[in-house]
Coordinates of C-alpha atoms in Angstrom, one line a residue:
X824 CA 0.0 0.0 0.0
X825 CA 1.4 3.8 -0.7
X826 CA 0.0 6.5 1.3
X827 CA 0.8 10.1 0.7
X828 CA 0.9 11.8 3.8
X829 CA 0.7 15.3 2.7
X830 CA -1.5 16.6 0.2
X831 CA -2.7 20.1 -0.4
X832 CA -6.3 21.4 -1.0
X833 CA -7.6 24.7 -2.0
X834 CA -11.2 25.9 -1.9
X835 CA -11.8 27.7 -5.7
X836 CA -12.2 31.4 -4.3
X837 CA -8.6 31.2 -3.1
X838 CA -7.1 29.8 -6.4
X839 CA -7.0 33.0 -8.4
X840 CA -4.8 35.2 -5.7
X841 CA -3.1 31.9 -4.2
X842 CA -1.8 30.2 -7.7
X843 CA 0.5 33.2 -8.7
X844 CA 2.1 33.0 -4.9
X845 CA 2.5 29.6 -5.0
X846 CA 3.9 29.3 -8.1
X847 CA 6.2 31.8 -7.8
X848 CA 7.7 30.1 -4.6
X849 CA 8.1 27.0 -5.8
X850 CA 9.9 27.8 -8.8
X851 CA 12.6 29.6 -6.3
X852 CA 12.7 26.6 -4.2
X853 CA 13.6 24.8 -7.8
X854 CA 16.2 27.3 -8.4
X855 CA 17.5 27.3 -5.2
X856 CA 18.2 23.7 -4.9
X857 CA 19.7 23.3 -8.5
X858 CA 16.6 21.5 -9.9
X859 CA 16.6 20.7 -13.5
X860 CA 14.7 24.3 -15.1
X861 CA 11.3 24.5 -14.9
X862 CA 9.6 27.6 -16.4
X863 CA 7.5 29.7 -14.1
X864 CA 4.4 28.7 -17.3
X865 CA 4.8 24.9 -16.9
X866 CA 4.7 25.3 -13.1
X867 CA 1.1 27.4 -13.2
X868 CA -0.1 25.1 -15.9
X869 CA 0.5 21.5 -14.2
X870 CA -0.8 23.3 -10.6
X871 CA -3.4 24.9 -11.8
X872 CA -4.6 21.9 -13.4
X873 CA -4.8 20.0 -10.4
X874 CA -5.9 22.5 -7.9
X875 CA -9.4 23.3 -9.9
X876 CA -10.5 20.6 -8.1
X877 CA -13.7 22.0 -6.1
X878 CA -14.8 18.1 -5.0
X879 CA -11.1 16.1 -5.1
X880 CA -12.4 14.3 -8.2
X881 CA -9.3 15.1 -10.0
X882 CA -7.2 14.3 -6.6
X883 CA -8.4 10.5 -6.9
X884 CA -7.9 10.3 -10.6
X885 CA -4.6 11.6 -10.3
X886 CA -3.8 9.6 -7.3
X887 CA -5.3 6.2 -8.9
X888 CA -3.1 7.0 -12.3
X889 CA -0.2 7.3 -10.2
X890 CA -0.5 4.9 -8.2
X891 CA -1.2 5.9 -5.0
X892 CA -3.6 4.3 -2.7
X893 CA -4.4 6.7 0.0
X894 CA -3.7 10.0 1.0
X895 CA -4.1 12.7 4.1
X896 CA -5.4 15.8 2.2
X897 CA -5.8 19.0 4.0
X898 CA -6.2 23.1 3.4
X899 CA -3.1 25.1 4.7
X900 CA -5.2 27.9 6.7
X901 CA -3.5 31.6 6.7
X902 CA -4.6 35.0 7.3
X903 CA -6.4 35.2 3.8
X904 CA -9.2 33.2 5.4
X905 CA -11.6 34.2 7.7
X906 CA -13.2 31.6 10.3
X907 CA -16.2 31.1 8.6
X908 CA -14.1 30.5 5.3
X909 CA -11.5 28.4 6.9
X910 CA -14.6 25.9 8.4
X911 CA -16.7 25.8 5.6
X912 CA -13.2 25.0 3.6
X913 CA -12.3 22.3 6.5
X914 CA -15.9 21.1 5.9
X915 CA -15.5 20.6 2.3
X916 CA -12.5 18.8 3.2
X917 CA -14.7 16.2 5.4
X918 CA -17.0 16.1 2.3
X919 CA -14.5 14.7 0.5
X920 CA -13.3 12.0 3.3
X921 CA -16.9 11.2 2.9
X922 CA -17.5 10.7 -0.8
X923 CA -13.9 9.2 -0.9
X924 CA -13.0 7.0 2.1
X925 CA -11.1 4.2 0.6
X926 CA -9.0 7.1 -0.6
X927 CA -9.0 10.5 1.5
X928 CA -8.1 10.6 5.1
X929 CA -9.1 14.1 5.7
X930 CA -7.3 16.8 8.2
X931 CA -8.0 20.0 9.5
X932 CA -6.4 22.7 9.0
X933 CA -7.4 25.7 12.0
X934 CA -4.0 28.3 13.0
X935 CA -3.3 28.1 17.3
X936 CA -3.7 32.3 16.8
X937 CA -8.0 31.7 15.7
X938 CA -9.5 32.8 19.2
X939 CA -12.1 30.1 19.0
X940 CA -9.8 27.6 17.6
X941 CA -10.3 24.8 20.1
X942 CA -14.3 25.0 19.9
X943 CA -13.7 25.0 15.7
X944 CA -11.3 22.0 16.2
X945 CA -14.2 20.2 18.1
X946 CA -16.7 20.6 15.3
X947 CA -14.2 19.8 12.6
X948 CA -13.9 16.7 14.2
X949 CA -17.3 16.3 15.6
X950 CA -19.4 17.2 12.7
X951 CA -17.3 17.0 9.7
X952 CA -15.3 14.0 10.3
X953 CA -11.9 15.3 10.4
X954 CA -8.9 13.2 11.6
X955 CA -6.0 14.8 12.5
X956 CA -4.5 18.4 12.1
X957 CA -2.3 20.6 10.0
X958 CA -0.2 23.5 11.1
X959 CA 1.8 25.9 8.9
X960 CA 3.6 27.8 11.6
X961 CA 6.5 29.5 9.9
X962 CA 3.7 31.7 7.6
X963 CA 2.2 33.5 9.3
X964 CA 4.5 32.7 12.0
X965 CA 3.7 30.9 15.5
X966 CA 5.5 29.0 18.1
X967 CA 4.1 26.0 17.8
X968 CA 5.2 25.1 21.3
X969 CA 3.4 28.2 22.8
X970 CA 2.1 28.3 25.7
X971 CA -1.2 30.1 24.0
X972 CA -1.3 27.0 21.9
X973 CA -2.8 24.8 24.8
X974 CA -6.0 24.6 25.1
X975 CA -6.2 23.6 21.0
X976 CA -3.4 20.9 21.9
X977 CA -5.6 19.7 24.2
X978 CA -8.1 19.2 22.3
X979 CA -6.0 17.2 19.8
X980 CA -4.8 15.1 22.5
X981 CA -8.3 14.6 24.3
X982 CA -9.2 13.3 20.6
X983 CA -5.7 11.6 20.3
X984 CA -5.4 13.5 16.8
X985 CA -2.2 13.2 14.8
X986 CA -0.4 16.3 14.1
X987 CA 0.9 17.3 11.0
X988 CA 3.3 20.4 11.1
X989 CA 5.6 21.9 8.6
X990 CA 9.2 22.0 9.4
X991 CA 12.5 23.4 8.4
X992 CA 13.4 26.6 6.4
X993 CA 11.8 27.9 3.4
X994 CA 12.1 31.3 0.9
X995 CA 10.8 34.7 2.2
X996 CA 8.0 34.9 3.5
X997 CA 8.3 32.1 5.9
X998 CA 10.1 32.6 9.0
X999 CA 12.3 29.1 9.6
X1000 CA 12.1 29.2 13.5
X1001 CA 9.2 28.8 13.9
X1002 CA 9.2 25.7 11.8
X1003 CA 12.4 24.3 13.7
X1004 CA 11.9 20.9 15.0
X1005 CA 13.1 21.5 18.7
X1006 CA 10.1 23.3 19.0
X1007 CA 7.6 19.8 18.9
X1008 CA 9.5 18.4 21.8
X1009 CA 7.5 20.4 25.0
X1010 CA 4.2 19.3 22.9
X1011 CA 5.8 15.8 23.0
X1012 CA 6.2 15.5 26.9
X1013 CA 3.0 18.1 27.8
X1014 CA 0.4 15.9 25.5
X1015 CA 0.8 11.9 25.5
X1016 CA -1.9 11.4 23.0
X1017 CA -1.1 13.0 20.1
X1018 CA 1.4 11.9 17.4
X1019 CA 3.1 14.4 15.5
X1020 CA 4.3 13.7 11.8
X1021 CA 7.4 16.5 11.1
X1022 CA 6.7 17.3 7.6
X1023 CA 9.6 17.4 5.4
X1024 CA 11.7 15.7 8.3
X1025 CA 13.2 19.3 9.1
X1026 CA 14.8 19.6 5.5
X1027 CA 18.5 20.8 6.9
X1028 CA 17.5 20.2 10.2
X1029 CA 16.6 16.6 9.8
X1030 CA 19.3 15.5 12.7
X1031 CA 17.8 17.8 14.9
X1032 CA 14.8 15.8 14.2
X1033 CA 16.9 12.5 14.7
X1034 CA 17.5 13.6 17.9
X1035 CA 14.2 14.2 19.7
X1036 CA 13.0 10.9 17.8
X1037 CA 16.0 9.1 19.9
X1038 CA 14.0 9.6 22.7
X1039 CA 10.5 10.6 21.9
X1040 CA 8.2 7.5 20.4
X1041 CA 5.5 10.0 19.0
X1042 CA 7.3 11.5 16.0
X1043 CA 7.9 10.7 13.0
X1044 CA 9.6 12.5 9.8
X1045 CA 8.4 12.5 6.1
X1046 CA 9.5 12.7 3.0
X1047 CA 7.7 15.3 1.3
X1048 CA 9.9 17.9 -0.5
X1049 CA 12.6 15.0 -0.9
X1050 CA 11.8 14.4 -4.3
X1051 CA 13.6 17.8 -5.2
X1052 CA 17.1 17.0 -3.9
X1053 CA 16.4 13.8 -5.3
X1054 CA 16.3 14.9 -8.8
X1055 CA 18.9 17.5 -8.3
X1056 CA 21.4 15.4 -6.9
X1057 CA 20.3 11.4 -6.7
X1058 CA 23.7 10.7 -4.7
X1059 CA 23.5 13.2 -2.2
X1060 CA 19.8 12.2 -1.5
X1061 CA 20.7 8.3 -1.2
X1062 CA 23.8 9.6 1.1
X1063 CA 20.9 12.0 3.4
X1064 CA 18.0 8.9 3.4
X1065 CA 20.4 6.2 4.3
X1066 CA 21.6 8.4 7.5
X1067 CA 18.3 9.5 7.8
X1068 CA 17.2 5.9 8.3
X1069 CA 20.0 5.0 10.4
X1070 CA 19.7 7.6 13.0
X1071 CA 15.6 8.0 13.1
X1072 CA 15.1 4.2 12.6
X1073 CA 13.2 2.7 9.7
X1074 CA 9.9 2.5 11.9
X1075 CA 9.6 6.6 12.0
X1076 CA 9.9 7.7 8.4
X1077 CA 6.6 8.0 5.5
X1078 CA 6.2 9.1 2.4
X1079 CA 4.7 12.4 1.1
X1080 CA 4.6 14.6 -2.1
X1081 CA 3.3 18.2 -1.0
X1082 CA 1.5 18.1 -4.2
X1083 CA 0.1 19.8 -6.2
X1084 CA 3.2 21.9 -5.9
X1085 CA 6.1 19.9 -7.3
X1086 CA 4.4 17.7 -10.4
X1087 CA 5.5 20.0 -12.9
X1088 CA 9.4 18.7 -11.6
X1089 CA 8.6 15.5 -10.1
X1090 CA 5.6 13.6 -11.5
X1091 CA 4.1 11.3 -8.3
X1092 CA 4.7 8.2 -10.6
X1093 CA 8.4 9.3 -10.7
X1094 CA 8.4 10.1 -6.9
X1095 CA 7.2 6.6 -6.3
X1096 CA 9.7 5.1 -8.7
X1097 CA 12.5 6.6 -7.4
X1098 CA 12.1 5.2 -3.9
X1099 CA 11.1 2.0 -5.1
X1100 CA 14.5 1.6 -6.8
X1101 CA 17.0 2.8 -4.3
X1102 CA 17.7 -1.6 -3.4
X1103 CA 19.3 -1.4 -7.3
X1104 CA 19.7 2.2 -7.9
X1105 CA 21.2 3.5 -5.1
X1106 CA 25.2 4.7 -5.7
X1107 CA 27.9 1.9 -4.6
X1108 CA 28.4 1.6 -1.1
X1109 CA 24.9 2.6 -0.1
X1110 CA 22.1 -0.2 0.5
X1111 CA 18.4 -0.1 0.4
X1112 CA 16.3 -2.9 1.6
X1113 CA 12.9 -4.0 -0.3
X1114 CA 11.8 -3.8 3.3
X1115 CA 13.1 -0.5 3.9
X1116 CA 10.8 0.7 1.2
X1117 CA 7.6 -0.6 1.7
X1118 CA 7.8 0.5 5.0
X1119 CA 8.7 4.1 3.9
X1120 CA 5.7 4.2 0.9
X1121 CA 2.9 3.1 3.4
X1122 CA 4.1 0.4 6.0
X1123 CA 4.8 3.0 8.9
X1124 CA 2.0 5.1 7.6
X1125 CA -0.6 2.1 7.5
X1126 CA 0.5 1.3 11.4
X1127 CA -0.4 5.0 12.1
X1128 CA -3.2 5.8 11.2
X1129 CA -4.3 1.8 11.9
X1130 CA -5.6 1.3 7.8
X1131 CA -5.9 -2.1 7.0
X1132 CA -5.0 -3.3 4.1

């Protein structure tokens, strides 16, 4: 089973402000990493594509084309909504989980700074069916481990939600520390039922990450974002997974694409590929076990979020 644990959604009102932003950002990510060129058109034509998606019709089709089996989808909320357009965005979201279950795991997406933002977590979960969380907190920024922050981390960890959280540094406008992993550890020890999925494993602070996993069970690191050193440099990124794996442990690490941001570079049939072949494809001296990447693609992921297969 492959399970993509970070997928974007975006409600059609936001698309025609959002797209040019987005865009725009990931094509300096690609130029900042020494990605293979990738005009600014191709980019805006292969996202916008996906995102005029209003009911995640074209998520599943693209997702059963390339192979992927499930995946945790979720809006990334910001100051451009409000709270009635964030929960009636979070509700489509549980829409979708609904019309799709055997595909969608659906997650929330509500910012610690909302003033209602536990009560809107409880209805998000109550009423729409929504299984876990998202935060964003380098834009607009927030310390995730804030002390403000509490009474919503409660409610994730009265619900035993899983928490997915962006971390390490990106381009202007987001602020990196706030997105620095050391800042998950006080939620770690404060809240013993939630589970915490580091998204993109701290990029350049993934041993940072390594560290708090030595000795906190409830974190794991993803993938997501990988695919672009991994096309930019396929040595380098064998070299980074294979310590990656050694010092997190194979048991803590899933698979992700961010999408639809980086299919214009990476197509998630490539994506899949390339970790699929690291046991024969991987540079000499560096070894990939078959087991190693099933666990990776869905294995840990499946254990999780306890899917059955």
């Amino acid at each position: 089973m492959i399970i993509d644990v970070h997928q974007h959604w975006e409600p059609e009102f936001m698309l025609k402000d959002f797209i040019p932003f987005i865009c725009k950002f990931i094509q300096d990510m690609y130029i900042s990493l020494k990605c293979p060129p990738v005009s600014l058109e191709e980019i805006e034509k292969e996202y916008s594509y996906l995102a005029n998606d209003p009911y995640g019709e074209r998520l599943v089709e693209h997702m059963e084309k390339s192979g992927v089996d499930k995946a945790v989808v979720f809006v990334w909320d910001r100051p451009a909504f409000t709270d009635e357009t964030i929960m009636e965005t979070n509700k489509r979201i549980g829409e979708m989980g609904r019309r799709f279950p055997e595909k969608l795991i659906p997650f929330a997406s509500i910012n610690p700074t909302r003033e209602k933002a536990p009560e809107m977590l409880k209805k998000c979960i109550e009423d729409y069916g929504l299984k876990g969380m998202k935060w964003h907190p380098d834009v607009p920024p927030f310390n995730p481990s804030d002390k403000k922050n509490y009474p919503l981390l409660k409610v994730m960890d009265d619900y035993k939600l899983t928490l997915i959280t962006h971390t390490g540094s990106l381009p202007i406008p987001s602020k990196g520390l706030y997105a620095h992993p050391l800042l998950l550890d006080e939620i770690l020890v404060d809240f013993p039922n939630i589970n915490i999925i580091a998204a993109h494993s701290g990029w350049r602070w993934w041993p940072e990450l390594a560290g708090i996993m030595e000795w906190k069970p409830r974190i794991y690191g993803c993938l997501t974002e990988w695919q672009l050193l991994a096309v930019a440099d396929y040595d380098k990124f064998c070299r980074t997974l294979r310590s990656m794996i050694d010092q997190m442990g194979i048991d803590r690490l899933m698979w992700g694409t961010d999408n639809p941001s980086f299919t214009a570079l990476v197509p998630v049939k490539k994506w899949i590929e390339i970790i699929q072949g690291l046991p024969e494809n991987a540079p000499e001296g560096i070894h990939f076990t078959r087991e190693e990447v099933e666990a990776i693609l869905g294995g840990n992921a499946q254990r999780l979020f306890n899917i059955t297969a």
